[in-house]
Amino acid sequence: MKRDYLAVTDFTTREIDQVFQLCRAMKQKKIAPKPLEGKTVGCIFHKASLRTRISFEVGVAELGGRSLYITEKEIELGVRESIYDAAKVLSRYLALITIRTFSHDDVVQLAQHADVPVINALTDLLHPCQILGDAFTIIEKKDKLDGIRLAYLGDGNNVANSLMNLARRYSVNLVIGTSKETMPDATLLKAAQNEGPGSVSVVYDAKEAVSGADVIYTDVWASMGQKHEAAEKAKLLGDFQVNDNLLKLAKPDCIVMHCLPAVRNAEITDSVMDGPNSVVFEQAENRLHIQKAIMLALLDEDIWKRK
Ligand code: CP
Ligand code: NVA
């Protein structure tokens, strides 16, 4: 049966470890598989993107295939025709579909009806490719995920939600520092807290959140589709800015992460983003390697059976 990657929790811990292995091998150029030779991947983007779109298109080319960039204007998914019909037709042309859109339910529906793998390239709810790439970056820097104290500061958005999902696969100690008005998704928070193996707590004080952290992570205060709320969010989240004073409270070798794009000197200061603890551009690079590994794993079912 075909597999999809819509959420970090679509893969078991063992499967994610296998994806990391593939990612490492391709990054180090030990393997250069071409599972997409003669095949086309559809990249449906209903929101702007620099990293995700370009790393997917480059990744597809490096895996031997070609990509098609498809915007809302052309296909009007769910408007011009049903998602079911679109999924059935697209499956007859494409080997794989990546989609970035607003509604997570639309992506679930597309995956349900498509006969080829679907990858979530970001929805309002989740950003699973980002978080798997980030987890790989943490392992590169800290040699492990288990036991890592990860402080996420800012809006309880798709990135925060996917970090909570990561805590359902690894023993990450995630502390989310945010305001009461900008909480992450309540259902996913409960699931992460109930299931483990990691822990997730929410605190309303930035200093408490970053104290003793191995990793500090932040993201824009107003995500795509919410830019009209930017002023309001800035008021609510101003105290959660990642700056030099806050960084002093974390472990000295703490790494600072941001999925980008950043609003410099809002959620993160220039001095931290350009400082020695920052790994933001390594994160961006790893998007390419991890997405190649995710595509490879979804295209070759035998990969899951390997030891
Ligand atoms: N981090 C990320 O997904 O960036 P883009 O929005 O530019 O794709
Ligand atoms: N939370 C951000 C992430 C961008 C990569 C957004 O959804 O706009």
PDB file of C-alpha atoms and ligand atoms in Angstrom:
ATOM      1  CA  MET A   1       0.000   0.000   0.000  1.00  0.00           C
ATOM      2  CA  LYS A   2       1.267   3.460  -0.812  1.00  0.00           C
ATOM      3  CA  ARG A   3       2.380   5.634   2.082  1.00  0.00           C
ATOM      4  CA  ASP A   4       2.047   9.385   2.656  1.00  0.00           C
ATOM      5  CA  TYR A   5       3.917  11.841   4.819  1.00  0.00           C
ATOM      6  CA  LEU A   6       1.457  14.379   6.190  1.00  0.00           C
ATOM      7  CA  ALA A   7       2.617  14.451   9.817  1.00  0.00           C
ATOM      8  CA  VAL A   8       5.749  13.394  11.719  1.00  0.00           C
ATOM      9  CA  THR A   9       3.556  10.759  13.363  1.00  0.00           C
ATOM     10  CA  ASP A  10       2.925   9.055   9.982  1.00  0.00           C
ATOM     11  CA  PHE A  11       6.318   7.403  10.497  1.00  0.00           C
ATOM     12  CA  THR A  12       7.386   5.226  13.421  1.00  0.00           C
ATOM     13  CA  THR A  13      10.565   6.107  15.309  1.00  0.00           C
ATOM     14  CA  ARG A  14      12.338   3.248  13.532  1.00  0.00           C
ATOM     15  CA  GLU A  15      11.185   4.558  10.147  1.00  0.00           C
ATOM     16  CA  ILE A  16      12.349   8.078  10.970  1.00  0.00           C
ATOM     17  CA  ASP A  17      15.739   6.639  11.978  1.00  0.00           C
ATOM     18  CA  GLN A  18      15.852   4.957   8.547  1.00  0.00           C
ATOM     19  CA  VAL A  19      14.996   8.262   6.853  1.00  0.00           C
ATOM     20  CA  PHE A  20      17.833   9.904   8.816  1.00  0.00           C
ATOM     21  CA  GLN A  21      20.217   7.176   7.591  1.00  0.00           C
ATOM     22  CA  LEU A  22      19.229   7.785   3.969  1.00  0.00           C
ATOM     23  CA  CYS A  23      19.506  11.527   4.506  1.00  0.00           C
ATOM     24  CA  ARG A  24      23.016  11.211   5.940  1.00  0.00           C
ATOM     25  CA  ALA A  25      24.142   8.888   3.154  1.00  0.00           C
ATOM     26  CA  MET A  26      22.873  11.254   0.444  1.00  0.00           C
ATOM     27  CA  LYS A  27      24.241  14.358   2.169  1.00  0.00           C
ATOM     28  CA  GLN A  28      27.667  12.708   2.413  1.00  0.00           C
ATOM     29  CA  LYS A  29      27.319  11.598  -1.234  1.00  0.00           C
ATOM     30  CA  LYS A  30      27.759   7.940  -0.308  1.00  0.00           C
ATOM     31  CA  ILE A  31      24.668   7.090  -2.351  1.00  0.00           C
ATOM     32  CA  ALA A  32      22.990   8.914  -5.240  1.00  0.00           C
ATOM     33  CA  PRO A  33      19.814   6.958  -5.999  1.00  0.00           C
ATOM     34  CA  LYS A  34      17.625   7.852  -8.988  1.00  0.00           C
ATOM     35  CA  PRO A  35      14.178   6.464  -8.095  1.00  0.00           C
ATOM     36  CA  LEU A  36      12.473   9.194 -10.106  1.00  0.00           C
ATOM     37  CA  GLU A  37      14.123   8.482 -13.477  1.00  0.00           C
ATOM     38  CA  GLY A  38      11.499   9.118 -16.160  1.00  0.00           C
ATOM     39  CA  LYS A  39       8.963  10.257 -13.553  1.00  0.00           C
ATOM     40  CA  THR A  40       7.337  13.569 -12.598  1.00  0.00           C
ATOM     41  CA  VAL A  41       6.528  15.014  -9.176  1.00  0.00           C
ATOM     42  CA  GLY A  42       3.738  17.575  -8.780  1.00  0.00           C
ATOM     43  CA  CYS A  43       4.501  20.461  -6.431  1.00  0.00           C
ATOM     44  CA  ILE A  44       1.204  22.155  -5.566  1.00  0.00           C
ATOM     45  CA  PHE A  45       1.776  25.471  -3.786  1.00  0.00           C
ATOM     46  CA  HIS A  46      -1.095  27.638  -2.580  1.00  0.00           C
ATOM     47  CA  LYS A  47       1.201  29.725  -0.376  1.00  0.00           C
ATOM     48  CA  ALA A  48       4.558  31.425  -0.980  1.00  0.00           C
ATOM     49  CA  SER A  49       7.747  29.427  -0.503  1.00  0.00           C
ATOM     50  CA  LEU A  50      11.470  29.799  -0.989  1.00  0.00           C
ATOM     51  CA  ARG A  51      13.059  26.858   0.844  1.00  0.00           C
ATOM     52  CA  THR A  52      10.373  24.206   0.457  1.00  0.00           C
ATOM     53  CA  ARG A  53       9.574  24.737  -3.187  1.00  0.00           C
ATOM     54  CA  ILE A  54      13.178  25.074  -4.323  1.00  0.00           C
ATOM     55  CA  SER A  55      14.532  22.248  -2.162  1.00  0.00           C
ATOM     56  CA  PHE A  56      11.770  19.959  -3.437  1.00  0.00           C
ATOM     57  CA  GLU A  57      12.369  20.874  -7.077  1.00  0.00           C
ATOM     58  CA  VAL A  58      16.151  20.494  -6.729  1.00  0.00           C
ATOM     59  CA  GLY A  59      15.665  17.274  -4.749  1.00  0.00           C
ATOM     60  CA  VAL A  60      13.423  15.789  -7.435  1.00  0.00           C
ATOM     61  CA  ALA A  61      16.030  16.624 -10.112  1.00  0.00           C
ATOM     62  CA  GLU A  62      18.778  15.046  -7.987  1.00  0.00           C
ATOM     63  CA  LEU A  63      16.653  11.888  -7.656  1.00  0.00           C
ATOM     64  CA  GLY A  64      16.502  11.732 -11.457  1.00  0.00           C
ATOM     65  CA  GLY A  65      12.997  13.110 -12.014  1.00  0.00           C
ATOM     66  CA  ARG A  66      11.320  16.295 -13.114  1.00  0.00           C
ATOM     67  CA  SER A  67       8.992  18.524 -11.143  1.00  0.00           C
ATOM     68  CA  LEU A  68       5.935  20.539 -12.054  1.00  0.00           C
ATOM     69  CA  TYR A  69       5.174  23.666 -10.035  1.00  0.00           C
ATOM     70  CA  ILE A  70       1.404  24.013  -9.792  1.00  0.00           C
ATOM     71  CA  THR A  71      -0.334  27.016  -8.227  1.00  0.00           C
ATOM     72  CA  GLU A  72      -3.858  27.569  -6.979  1.00  0.00           C
ATOM     73  CA  LYS A  73      -4.653  29.575 -10.119  1.00  0.00           C
ATOM     74  CA  GLU A  74      -4.290  26.590 -12.430  1.00  0.00           C
ATOM     75  CA  ILE A  75      -6.057  23.824 -10.574  1.00  0.00           C
ATOM     76  CA  GLU A  76      -8.338  25.583  -8.049  1.00  0.00           C
ATOM     77  CA  LEU A  77      -8.238  22.429  -5.922  1.00  0.00           C
ATOM     78  CA  GLY A  78     -11.647  21.620  -4.463  1.00  0.00           C
ATOM     79  CA  VAL A  79     -13.266  24.543  -6.295  1.00  0.00           C
ATOM     80  CA  ARG A  80     -13.069  23.745 -10.013  1.00  0.00           C
ATOM     81  CA  GLU A  81     -13.583  20.073  -9.244  1.00  0.00           C
ATOM     82  CA  SER A  82     -13.658  17.887  -6.159  1.00  0.00           C
ATOM     83  CA  ILE A  83     -10.441  16.921  -4.379  1.00  0.00           C
ATOM     84  CA  TYR A  84     -11.388  13.292  -5.097  1.00  0.00           C
ATOM     85  CA  ASP A  85     -11.495  13.868  -8.875  1.00  0.00           C
ATOM     86  CA  ALA A  86      -8.290  15.902  -8.842  1.00  0.00           C
ATOM     87  CA  ALA A  87      -6.513  13.205  -6.787  1.00  0.00           C
ATOM     88  CA  LYS A  88      -7.564  10.442  -9.186  1.00  0.00           C
ATOM     89  CA  VAL A  89      -6.469  12.380 -12.283  1.00  0.00           C
ATOM     90  CA  LEU A  90      -3.164  13.620 -10.825  1.00  0.00           C
ATOM     91  CA  SER A  91      -2.291  10.044  -9.801  1.00  0.00           C
ATOM     92  CA  ARG A  92      -2.352   9.023 -13.474  1.00  0.00           C
ATOM     93  CA  TYR A  93       0.349  11.552 -14.402  1.00  0.00           C
ATOM     94  CA  LEU A  94       2.526  11.914 -11.344  1.00  0.00           C
ATOM     95  CA  ALA A  95       4.743   9.581  -9.289  1.00  0.00           C
ATOM     96  CA  LEU A  96       4.356  11.691  -6.150  1.00  0.00           C
ATOM     97  CA  ILE A  97       2.554  14.861  -5.034  1.00  0.00           C
ATOM     98  CA  THR A  98       3.784  17.520  -2.630  1.00  0.00           C
ATOM     99  CA  ILE A  99       1.302  20.117  -1.457  1.00  0.00           C
ATOM    100  CA  ARG A 100       1.455  23.356   0.547  1.00  0.00           C
ATOM    101  CA  THR A 101      -1.930  24.822   1.349  1.00  0.00           C
ATOM    102  CA  PHE A 102      -4.064  26.301   4.121  1.00  0.00           C
ATOM    103  CA  SER A 103      -6.443  23.527   5.170  1.00  0.00           C
ATOM    104  CA  HIS A 104      -4.851  20.401   6.604  1.00  0.00           C
ATOM    105  CA  ASP A 105      -8.087  18.514   5.923  1.00  0.00           C
ATOM    106  CA  ASP A 106      -7.712  19.188   2.187  1.00  0.00           C
ATOM    107  CA  VAL A 107      -4.308  17.516   2.267  1.00  0.00           C
ATOM    108  CA  VAL A 108      -5.663  14.549   4.204  1.00  0.00           C
ATOM    109  CA  GLN A 109      -8.419  14.199   1.592  1.00  0.00           C
ATOM    110  CA  LEU A 110      -5.975  14.469  -1.295  1.00  0.00           C
ATOM    111  CA  ALA A 111      -3.793  11.758   0.248  1.00  0.00           C
ATOM    112  CA  GLN A 112      -6.778   9.547   0.946  1.00  0.00           C
ATOM    113  CA  HIS A 113      -7.870   9.572  -2.684  1.00  0.00           C
ATOM    114  CA  ALA A 114      -4.515   9.764  -4.472  1.00  0.00           C
ATOM    115  CA  ASP A 115      -2.973   6.494  -5.608  1.00  0.00           C
ATOM    116  CA  VAL A 116       0.537   7.942  -5.290  1.00  0.00           C
ATOM    117  CA  PRO A 117       2.353   9.194  -2.164  1.00  0.00           C
ATOM    118  CA  VAL A 118       1.442  12.681  -0.929  1.00  0.00           C
ATOM    119  CA  ILE A 119       3.840  14.833   1.109  1.00  0.00           C
ATOM    120  CA  ASN A 120       2.670  17.745   3.244  1.00  0.00           C
ATOM    121  CA  ALA A 121       4.821  20.752   2.335  1.00  0.00           C
ATOM    122  CA  LEU A 122       3.080  22.845   5.074  1.00  0.00           C
ATOM    123  CA  THR A 123      -0.486  23.430   6.152  1.00  0.00           C
ATOM    124  CA  ASP A 124      -1.928  25.795   8.746  1.00  0.00           C
ATOM    125  CA  LEU A 125      -1.699  22.866  11.181  1.00  0.00           C
ATOM    126  CA  LEU A 126       1.636  21.167  10.466  1.00  0.00           C
ATOM    127  CA  HIS A 127       5.047  21.507   8.814  1.00  0.00           C
ATOM    128  CA  PRO A 128       6.424  17.951   9.037  1.00  0.00           C
ATOM    129  CA  CYS A 129       9.250  18.174   6.439  1.00  0.00           C
ATOM    130  CA  GLN A 130      10.656  21.149   8.318  1.00  0.00           C
ATOM    131  CA  ILE A 131      10.680  19.340  11.637  1.00  0.00           C
ATOM    132  CA  LEU A 132      12.283  16.160  10.301  1.00  0.00           C
ATOM    133  CA  GLY A 133      15.049  18.268   8.722  1.00  0.00           C
ATOM    134  CA  ASP A 134      15.443  20.153  11.999  1.00  0.00           C
ATOM    135  CA  ALA A 135      15.608  16.911  13.995  1.00  0.00           C
ATOM    136  CA  PHE A 136      18.380  15.775  11.632  1.00  0.00           C
ATOM    137  CA  THR A 137      20.217  19.080  12.243  1.00  0.00           C
ATOM    138  CA  ILE A 138      19.921  18.603  16.019  1.00  0.00           C
ATOM    139  CA  ILE A 139      21.427  15.110  15.704  1.00  0.00           C
ATOM    140  CA  GLU A 140      24.276  16.523  13.597  1.00  0.00           C
ATOM    141  CA  LYS A 141      25.025  19.075  16.316  1.00  0.00           C
ATOM    142  CA  LYS A 142      24.190  17.139  19.494  1.00  0.00           C
ATOM    143  CA  ASP A 143      24.568  13.503  18.376  1.00  0.00           C
ATOM    144  CA  LYS A 144      21.090  12.663  19.701  1.00  0.00           C
ATOM    145  CA  LEU A 145      17.484  13.721  20.046  1.00  0.00           C
ATOM    146  CA  ASP A 146      16.586  11.775  23.174  1.00  0.00           C
ATOM    147  CA  GLY A 147      17.057  13.831  26.329  1.00  0.00           C
ATOM    148  CA  ILE A 148      17.431  17.124  24.442  1.00  0.00           C
ATOM    149  CA  ARG A 149      15.803  20.116  26.134  1.00  0.00           C
ATOM    150  CA  LEU A 150      14.202  22.075  23.334  1.00  0.00           C
ATOM    151  CA  ALA A 151      12.686  25.473  24.058  1.00  0.00           C
ATOM    152  CA  TYR A 152      10.276  26.773  21.424  1.00  0.00           C
ATOM    153  CA  LEU A 153       9.465  30.460  21.846  1.00  0.00           C
ATOM    154  CA  GLY A 154       6.656  32.325  20.139  1.00  0.00           C
ATOM    155  CA  ASP A 155       3.479  31.553  18.267  1.00  0.00           C
ATOM    156  CA  GLY A 156       1.787  28.168  18.786  1.00  0.00           C
ATOM    157  CA  ASN A 157       1.724  27.523  15.047  1.00  0.00           C
ATOM    158  CA  ASN A 158       2.344  24.718  12.529  1.00  0.00           C
ATOM    159  CA  VAL A 159       6.033  24.512  13.488  1.00  0.00           C
ATOM    160  CA  ALA A 160       5.230  24.281  17.219  1.00  0.00           C
ATOM    161  CA  ASN A 161       2.577  21.643  16.483  1.00  0.00           C
ATOM    162  CA  SER A 162       5.026  19.535  14.491  1.00  0.00           C
ATOM    163  CA  LEU A 163       7.635  19.821  17.259  1.00  0.00           C
ATOM    164  CA  MET A 164       5.007  18.422  19.627  1.00  0.00           C
ATOM    165  CA  ASN A 165       4.569  15.515  17.203  1.00  0.00           C
ATOM    166  CA  LEU A 166       8.331  14.944  17.299  1.00  0.00           C
ATOM    167  CA  ALA A 167       8.002  14.454  21.074  1.00  0.00           C
ATOM    168  CA  ARG A 168       5.630  11.557  20.259  1.00  0.00           C
ATOM    169  CA  ARG A 169       8.485   9.781  18.507  1.00  0.00           C
ATOM    170  CA  TYR A 170      11.619  10.750  20.522  1.00  0.00           C
ATOM    171  CA  SER A 171      12.294  11.552  24.191  1.00  0.00           C
ATOM    172  CA  VAL A 172      12.637  15.262  23.517  1.00  0.00           C
ATOM    173  CA  ASN A 173      11.829  17.563  26.435  1.00  0.00           C
ATOM    174  CA  LEU A 174       9.910  20.306  24.655  1.00  0.00           C
ATOM    175  CA  VAL A 175       9.081  23.486  26.561  1.00  0.00           C
ATOM    176  CA  ILE A 176       6.887  25.922  24.669  1.00  0.00           C
ATOM    177  CA  GLY A 177       7.085  29.533  25.796  1.00  0.00           C
ATOM    178  CA  THR A 178       4.100  31.460  24.503  1.00  0.00           C
ATOM    179  CA  SER A 179       1.124  33.574  25.610  1.00  0.00           C
ATOM    180  CA  LYS A 180      -2.260  32.227  26.656  1.00  0.00           C
ATOM    181  CA  GLU A 181      -3.731  33.651  23.425  1.00  0.00           C
ATOM    182  CA  THR A 182      -1.250  31.960  21.076  1.00  0.00           C
ATOM    183  CA  MET A 183      -1.332  28.378  22.301  1.00  0.00           C
ATOM    184  CA  PRO A 184      -0.485  25.435  20.041  1.00  0.00           C
ATOM    185  CA  ASP A 185      -3.175  23.010  18.866  1.00  0.00           C
ATOM    186  CA  ALA A 186      -4.972  21.648  21.961  1.00  0.00           C
ATOM    187  CA  THR A 187      -5.570  18.141  20.559  1.00  0.00           C
ATOM    188  CA  LEU A 188      -1.956  17.648  19.504  1.00  0.00           C
ATOM    189  CA  LEU A 189      -0.720  19.053  22.819  1.00  0.00           C
ATOM    190  CA  LYS A 190      -2.846  16.568  24.744  1.00  0.00           C
ATOM    191  CA  ALA A 191      -1.756  13.694  22.499  1.00  0.00           C
ATOM    192  CA  ALA A 192       1.922  14.522  22.995  1.00  0.00           C
ATOM    193  CA  GLN A 193       1.485  14.873  26.751  1.00  0.00           C
ATOM    194  CA  ASN A 194      -0.433  11.603  27.036  1.00  0.00           C
ATOM    195  CA  GLU A 195       1.605   9.469  24.642  1.00  0.00           C
ATOM    196  CA  GLY A 196       5.210  10.487  25.079  1.00  0.00           C
ATOM    197  CA  PRO A 197       7.948   9.244  24.877  1.00  0.00           C
ATOM    198  CA  GLY A 198       9.011  12.902  25.066  1.00  0.00           C
ATOM    199  CA  SER A 199       7.492  15.541  27.325  1.00  0.00           C
ATOM    200  CA  VAL A 200       5.747  18.759  26.342  1.00  0.00           C
ATOM    201  CA  SER A 201       4.983  21.644  28.671  1.00  0.00           C
ATOM    202  CA  VAL A 202       3.722  25.148  28.014  1.00  0.00           C
ATOM    203  CA  VAL A 203       4.996  28.071  30.084  1.00  0.00           C
ATOM    204  CA  TYR A 204       4.111  31.734  29.813  1.00  0.00           C
ATOM    205  CA  ASP A 205       7.538  33.052  30.704  1.00  0.00           C
ATOM    206  CA  ALA A 206      10.376  33.197  28.173  1.00  0.00           C
ATOM    207  CA  LYS A 207      13.144  32.953  30.784  1.00  0.00           C
ATOM    208  CA  GLU A 208      11.639  29.853  32.317  1.00  0.00           C
ATOM    209  CA  ALA A 209      11.282  28.291  28.865  1.00  0.00           C
ATOM    210  CA  VAL A 210      14.923  28.737  27.807  1.00  0.00           C
ATOM    211  CA  SER A 211      16.554  27.983  31.142  1.00  0.00           C
ATOM    212  CA  GLY A 212      19.094  25.172  30.594  1.00  0.00           C
ATOM    213  CA  ALA A 213      18.001  24.621  26.976  1.00  0.00           C
ATOM    214  CA  ASP A 214      20.107  22.653  24.479  1.00  0.00           C
ATOM    215  CA  VAL A 215      18.111  24.122  21.609  1.00  0.00           C
ATOM    216  CA  ILE A 216      16.148  27.352  21.298  1.00  0.00           C
ATOM    217  CA  TYR A 217      13.721  27.437  18.372  1.00  0.00           C
ATOM    218  CA  THR A 218      11.585  30.309  17.162  1.00  0.00           C
ATOM    219  CA  ASP A 219       9.411  31.152  14.168  1.00  0.00           C
ATOM    220  CA  VAL A 220       7.529  34.164  12.828  1.00  0.00           C
ATOM    221  CA  TRP A 221       4.828  35.509  15.117  1.00  0.00           C
ATOM    222  CA  ALA A 222       2.317  35.784  12.259  1.00  0.00           C
ATOM    223  CA  SER A 223       2.273  32.868   9.824  1.00  0.00           C
ATOM    224  CA  MET A 224       1.178  32.924   6.194  1.00  0.00           C
ATOM    225  CA  GLY A 225      -2.533  33.603   6.053  1.00  0.00           C
ATOM    226  CA  GLN A 226      -2.394  35.513   9.380  1.00  0.00           C
ATOM    227  CA  LYS A 227      -0.306  38.497   8.376  1.00  0.00           C
ATOM    228  CA  HIS A 228      -3.269  40.793   9.181  1.00  0.00           C
ATOM    229  CA  GLU A 229      -2.825  39.722  12.820  1.00  0.00           C
ATOM    230  CA  ALA A 230       0.860  40.732  12.877  1.00  0.00           C
ATOM    231  CA  ALA A 231       0.467  43.796  15.136  1.00  0.00           C
ATOM    232  CA  GLU A 232      -1.712  41.935  17.635  1.00  0.00           C
ATOM    233  CA  LYS A 233       0.641  38.946  17.729  1.00  0.00           C
ATOM    234  CA  ALA A 234       3.669  41.215  18.193  1.00  0.00           C
ATOM    235  CA  LYS A 235       1.984  42.670  21.286  1.00  0.00           C
ATOM    236  CA  LEU A 236       1.241  39.234  22.703  1.00  0.00           C
ATOM    237  CA  LEU A 237       4.640  37.734  21.902  1.00  0.00           C
ATOM    238  CA  GLY A 238       7.046  40.676  22.311  1.00  0.00           C
ATOM    239  CA  ASP A 239       8.447  39.209  25.534  1.00  0.00           C
ATOM    240  CA  PHE A 240       9.375  35.988  23.730  1.00  0.00           C
ATOM    241  CA  GLN A 241      11.936  37.543  21.376  1.00  0.00           C
ATOM    242  CA  VAL A 242      15.099  35.422  21.118  1.00  0.00           C
ATOM    243  CA  ASN A 243      17.865  37.873  22.018  1.00  0.00           C
ATOM    244  CA  ASP A 244      21.304  37.857  23.674  1.00  0.00           C
ATOM    245  CA  ASN A 245      19.931  38.250  27.211  1.00  0.00           C
ATOM    246  CA  LEU A 246      17.678  35.252  26.827  1.00  0.00           C
ATOM    247  CA  LEU A 247      20.382  33.175  25.173  1.00  0.00           C
ATOM    248  CA  LYS A 248      22.588  33.606  28.278  1.00  0.00           C
ATOM    249  CA  LEU A 249      20.079  31.529  30.271  1.00  0.00           C
ATOM    250  CA  ALA A 250      20.428  28.499  28.002  1.00  0.00           C
ATOM    251  CA  LYS A 251      23.353  26.045  28.027  1.00  0.00           C
ATOM    252  CA  PRO A 252      26.546  27.679  26.654  1.00  0.00           C
ATOM    253  CA  ASP A 253      26.565  25.322  23.661  1.00  0.00           C
ATOM    254  CA  CYS A 254      22.860  25.840  22.965  1.00  0.00           C
ATOM    255  CA  ILE A 255      21.989  25.973  19.279  1.00  0.00           C
ATOM    256  CA  VAL A 256      19.456  28.486  17.961  1.00  0.00           C
ATOM    257  CA  MET A 257      17.034  27.436  15.262  1.00  0.00           C
ATOM    258  CA  HIS A 258      14.532  29.223  13.021  1.00  0.00           C
ATOM    259  CA  CYS A 259      12.734  27.602  10.105  1.00  0.00           C
ATOM    260  CA  LEU A 260      12.911  30.881   8.127  1.00  0.00           C
ATOM    261  CA  PRO A 261      11.726  33.197   6.695  1.00  0.00           C
ATOM    262  CA  ALA A 262      12.463  35.367   9.759  1.00  0.00           C
ATOM    263  CA  VAL A 263      11.304  38.843  10.639  1.00  0.00           C
ATOM    264  CA  ARG A 264      14.680  39.990  11.889  1.00  0.00           C
ATOM    265  CA  ASN A 265      14.620  41.947  15.164  1.00  0.00           C
ATOM    266  CA  ALA A 266      11.040  40.861  15.858  1.00  0.00           C
ATOM    267  CA  GLU A 267      11.047  37.193  17.003  1.00  0.00           C
ATOM    268  CA  ILE A 268      14.871  36.971  16.767  1.00  0.00           C
ATOM    269  CA  THR A 269      17.550  39.646  16.872  1.00  0.00           C
ATOM    270  CA  ASP A 270      20.236  40.046  14.216  1.00  0.00           C
ATOM    271  CA  SER A 271      22.913  39.378  16.823  1.00  0.00           C
ATOM    272  CA  VAL A 272      21.482  35.953  17.694  1.00  0.00           C
ATOM    273  CA  MET A 273      20.557  34.971  14.151  1.00  0.00           C
ATOM    274  CA  ASP A 274      24.026  35.874  12.873  1.00  0.00           C
ATOM    275  CA  GLY A 275      25.805  34.763  16.063  1.00  0.00           C
ATOM    276  CA  PRO A 276      27.851  31.641  16.829  1.00  0.00           C
ATOM    277  CA  ASN A 277      24.955  29.614  18.261  1.00  0.00           C
ATOM    278  CA  SER A 278      22.773  29.984  15.176  1.00  0.00           C
ATOM    279  CA  VAL A 279      22.304  27.023  12.830  1.00  0.00           C
ATOM    280  CA  VAL A 280      19.526  28.533  10.725  1.00  0.00           C
ATOM    281  CA  PHE A 281      21.230  28.119   7.361  1.00  0.00           C
ATOM    282  CA  GLU A 282      22.256  24.540   8.112  1.00  0.00           C
ATOM    283  CA  GLN A 283      18.603  23.862   8.854  1.00  0.00           C
ATOM    284  CA  ALA A 284      17.682  25.345   5.485  1.00  0.00           C
ATOM    285  CA  GLU A 285      20.255  23.162   3.703  1.00  0.00           C
ATOM    286  CA  ASN A 286      19.035  20.025   5.445  1.00  0.00           C
ATOM    287  CA  ARG A 287      15.551  20.553   3.990  1.00  0.00           C
ATOM    288  CA  LEU A 288      16.985  19.374   0.669  1.00  0.00           C
ATOM    289  CA  HIS A 289      18.609  16.233   2.064  1.00  0.00           C
ATOM    290  CA  ILE A 290      15.719  15.202   4.305  1.00  0.00           C
ATOM    291  CA  GLN A 291      13.071  15.682   1.614  1.00  0.00           C
ATOM    292  CA  LYS A 292      15.116  13.556  -0.796  1.00  0.00           C
ATOM    293  CA  ALA A 293      15.217  10.876   1.913  1.00  0.00           C
ATOM    294  CA  ILE A 294      11.466  11.150   2.553  1.00  0.00           C
ATOM    295  CA  MET A 295      10.713  10.868  -1.182  1.00  0.00           C
ATOM    296  CA  LEU A 296      13.090   7.943  -1.548  1.00  0.00           C
ATOM    297  CA  ALA A 297      11.491   6.104   1.363  1.00  0.00           C
ATOM    298  CA  LEU A 298       7.968   6.685   0.025  1.00  0.00           C
ATOM    299  CA  LEU A 299       8.948   5.563  -3.481  1.00  0.00           C
ATOM    300  CA  ASP A 300      10.737   2.378  -2.444  1.00  0.00           C
ATOM    301  CA  GLU A 301       8.711   0.358   0.044  1.00  0.00           C
ATOM    302  CA  ASP A 302      11.562  -2.137   0.463  1.00  0.00           C
ATOM    303  CA  ILE A 303      13.513   0.547   2.318  1.00  0.00           C
ATOM    304  CA  TRP A 304      11.292   0.069   5.373  1.00  0.00           C
ATOM    305  CA  LYS A 305      12.121  -3.640   5.485  1.00  0.00           C
ATOM    306  CA  ARG A 306      15.870  -3.090   5.657  1.00  0.00           C
ATOM    307  CA  LYS A 307      17.736  -3.529   8.944  1.00  0.00           C
TER     308      LYS A 307
HETATM  309  N1   CP B   1      10.946  27.074   6.122  1.00  0.00           N
HETATM  310  C1   CP B   1      10.165  27.065   5.033  1.00  0.00           C
HETATM  311  O1   CP B   1       9.298  26.197   4.848  1.00  0.00           O
HETATM  312  O2   CP B   1      10.428  28.082   4.181  1.00  0.00           O
HETATM  313  P1   CP B   1       9.571  28.478   2.903  1.00  0.00           P
HETATM  314  O3   CP B   1       8.258  29.019   3.408  1.00  0.00           O
HETATM  315  O4   CP B   1      10.374  29.520   2.198  1.00  0.00           O
HETATM  316  O5   CP B   1       9.349  27.266   2.079  1.00  0.00           O
HETATM  317  N1  NVA B   2       4.814  29.280  10.581  1.00  0.00           N
HETATM  318  C1  NVA B   2       5.295  29.757   9.307  1.00  0.00           C
HETATM  319  C2  NVA B   2       6.298  28.815   8.753  1.00  0.00           C
HETATM  320  C3  NVA B   2       6.874  29.237   7.441  1.00  0.00           C
HETATM  321  C4  NVA B   2       7.867  28.269   6.905  1.00  0.00           C
HETATM  322  C5  NVA B   2       4.126  29.938   8.360  1.00  0.00           C
HETATM  323  O1  NVA B   2       3.252  29.064   8.311  1.00  0.00           O
HETATM  324  O2  NVA B   2       4.076  30.954   7.670  1.00  0.00           O
END
